[in-house]
Short mmCIF file of C-alpha atoms in Angstrom, two decimals:
data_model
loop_
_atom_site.label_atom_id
_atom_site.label_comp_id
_atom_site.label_asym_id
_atom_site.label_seq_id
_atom_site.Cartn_x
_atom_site.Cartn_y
_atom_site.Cartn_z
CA UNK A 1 113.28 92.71 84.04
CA UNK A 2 113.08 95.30 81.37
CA UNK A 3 111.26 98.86 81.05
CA UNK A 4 107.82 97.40 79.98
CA UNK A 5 107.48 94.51 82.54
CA UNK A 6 107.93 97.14 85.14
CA UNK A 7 105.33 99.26 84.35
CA UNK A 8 102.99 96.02 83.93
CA UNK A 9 104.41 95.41 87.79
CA UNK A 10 103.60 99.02 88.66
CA UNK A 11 100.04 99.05 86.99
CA UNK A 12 99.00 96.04 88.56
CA UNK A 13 100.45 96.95 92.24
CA UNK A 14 98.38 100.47 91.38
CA UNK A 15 95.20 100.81 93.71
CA UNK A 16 92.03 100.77 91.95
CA UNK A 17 90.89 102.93 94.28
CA UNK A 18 92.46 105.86 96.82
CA UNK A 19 90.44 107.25 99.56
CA UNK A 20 90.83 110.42 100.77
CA UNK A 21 88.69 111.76 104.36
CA UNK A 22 88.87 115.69 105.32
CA UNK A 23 86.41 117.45 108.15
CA UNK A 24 86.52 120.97 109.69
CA UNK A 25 87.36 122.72 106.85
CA UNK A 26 85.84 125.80 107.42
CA UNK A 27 86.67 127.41 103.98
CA UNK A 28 84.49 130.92 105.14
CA UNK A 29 88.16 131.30 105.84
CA UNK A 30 90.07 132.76 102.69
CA UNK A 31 93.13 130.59 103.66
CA UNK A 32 91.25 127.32 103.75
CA UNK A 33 89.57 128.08 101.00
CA UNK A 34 92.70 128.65 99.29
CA UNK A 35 94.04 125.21 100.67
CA UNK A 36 90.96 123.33 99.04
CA UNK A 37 91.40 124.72 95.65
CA UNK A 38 95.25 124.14 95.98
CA UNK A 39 94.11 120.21 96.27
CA UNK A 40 95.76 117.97 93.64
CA UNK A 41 93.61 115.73 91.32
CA UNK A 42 93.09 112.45 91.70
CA UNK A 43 92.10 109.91 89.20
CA UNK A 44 89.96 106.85 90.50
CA UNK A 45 89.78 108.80 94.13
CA UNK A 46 86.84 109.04 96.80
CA UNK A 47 86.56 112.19 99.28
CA UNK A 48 84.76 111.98 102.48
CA UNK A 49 84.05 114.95 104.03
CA UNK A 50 83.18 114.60 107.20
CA UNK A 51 81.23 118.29 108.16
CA UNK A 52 81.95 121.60 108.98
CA UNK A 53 82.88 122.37 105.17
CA UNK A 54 81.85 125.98 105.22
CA UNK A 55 79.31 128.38 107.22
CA UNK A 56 77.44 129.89 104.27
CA UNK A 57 75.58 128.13 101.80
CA UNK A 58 77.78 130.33 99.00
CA UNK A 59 81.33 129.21 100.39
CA UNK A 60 79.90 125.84 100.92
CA UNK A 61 78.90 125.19 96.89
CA UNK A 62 82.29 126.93 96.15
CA UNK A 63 84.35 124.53 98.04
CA UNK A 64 81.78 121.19 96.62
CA UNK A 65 83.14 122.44 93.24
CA UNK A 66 86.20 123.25 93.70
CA UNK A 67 86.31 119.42 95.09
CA UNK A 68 84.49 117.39 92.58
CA UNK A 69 87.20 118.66 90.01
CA UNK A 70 90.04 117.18 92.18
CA UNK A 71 88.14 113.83 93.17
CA UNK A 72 86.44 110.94 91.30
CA UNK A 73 83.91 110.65 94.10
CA UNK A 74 82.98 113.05 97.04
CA UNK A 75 80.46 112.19 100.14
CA UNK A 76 79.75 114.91 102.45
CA UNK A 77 78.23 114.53 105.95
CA UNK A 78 76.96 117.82 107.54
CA UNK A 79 78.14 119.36 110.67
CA UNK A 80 77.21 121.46 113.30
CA UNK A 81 78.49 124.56 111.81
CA UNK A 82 77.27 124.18 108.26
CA UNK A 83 73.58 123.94 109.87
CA UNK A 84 74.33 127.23 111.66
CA UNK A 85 71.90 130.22 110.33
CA UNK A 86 71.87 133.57 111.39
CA UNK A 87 68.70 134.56 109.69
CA UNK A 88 65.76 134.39 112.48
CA UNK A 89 63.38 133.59 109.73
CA UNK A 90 65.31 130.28 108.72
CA UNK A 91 65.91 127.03 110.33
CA UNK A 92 69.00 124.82 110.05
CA UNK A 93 66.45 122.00 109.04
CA UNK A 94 65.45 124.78 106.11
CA UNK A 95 69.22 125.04 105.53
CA UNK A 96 70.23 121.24 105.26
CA UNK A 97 67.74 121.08 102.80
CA UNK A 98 69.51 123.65 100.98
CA UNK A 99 72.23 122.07 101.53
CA UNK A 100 71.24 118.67 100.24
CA UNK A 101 69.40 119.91 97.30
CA UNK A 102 72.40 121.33 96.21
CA UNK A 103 74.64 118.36 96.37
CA UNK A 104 72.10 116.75 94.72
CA UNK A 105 72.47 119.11 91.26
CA UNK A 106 76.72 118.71 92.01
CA UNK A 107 76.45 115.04 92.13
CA UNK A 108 78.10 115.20 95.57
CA UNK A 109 76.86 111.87 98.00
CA UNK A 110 75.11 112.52 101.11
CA UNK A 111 73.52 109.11 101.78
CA UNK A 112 75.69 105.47 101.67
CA UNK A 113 76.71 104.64 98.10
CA UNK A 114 78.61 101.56 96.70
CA UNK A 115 81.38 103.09 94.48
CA UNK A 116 83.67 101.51 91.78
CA UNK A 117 86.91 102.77 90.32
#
């Protein structure tokens, strides 16, 4: 076997898709943060994320960015602490709206999805 029929053997062994699934992030922490943007990239990748991404609605945009550069795809399911308000004149109903409305302008999943890569 020469050089070129082993990368043909590696492409086609390749996945044509990875998935990836992270929860309890909590990057209102400046060392998780710091872990999320330290992420590698990954071509033809999916991210779950499977809730408690961040406290404030600030830290929790910053990390969705910081991991739709690293990730082909990225779903996020809310958790108990990123519907936590301390603002008596909000609700964490008014904040998961937030919260979806802005994954909605990122292009970040927050319903089932059929994904190719």
């Amino acid at each position: 076997m020469d050089f070129d029929d082993l990368d043909a053997a590696e492409e086609a062994a390749a996945p044509a898709m990875r998935f990836f699934a992270i929860s309890d992030v909590h990057a209102e922490h400046k060392q998780n943060m710091r872990w999320v943007s330290d992420l590698p990239h990954h071509e033809k990748s999916t991210l779950i994320i499977a809730g408690d991404l961040a406290v404030s609605i600030e830290d929790i945009e910053k990390a969705l960015r910081l991991c739709i550069e690293r990730f082909t795809h990225v779903f996020y399911c809310f958790g108990n602490h990123d519907a936590w308000v301390t603002d008596p004149d909000h609700s964490s109903f008014m904040k998961l709206q937030r919260i979806r409305s802005l994954c909605n302008t990122l292009g970040v999943k927050t319903r089932t999805e059929l994904v190719e890569g």
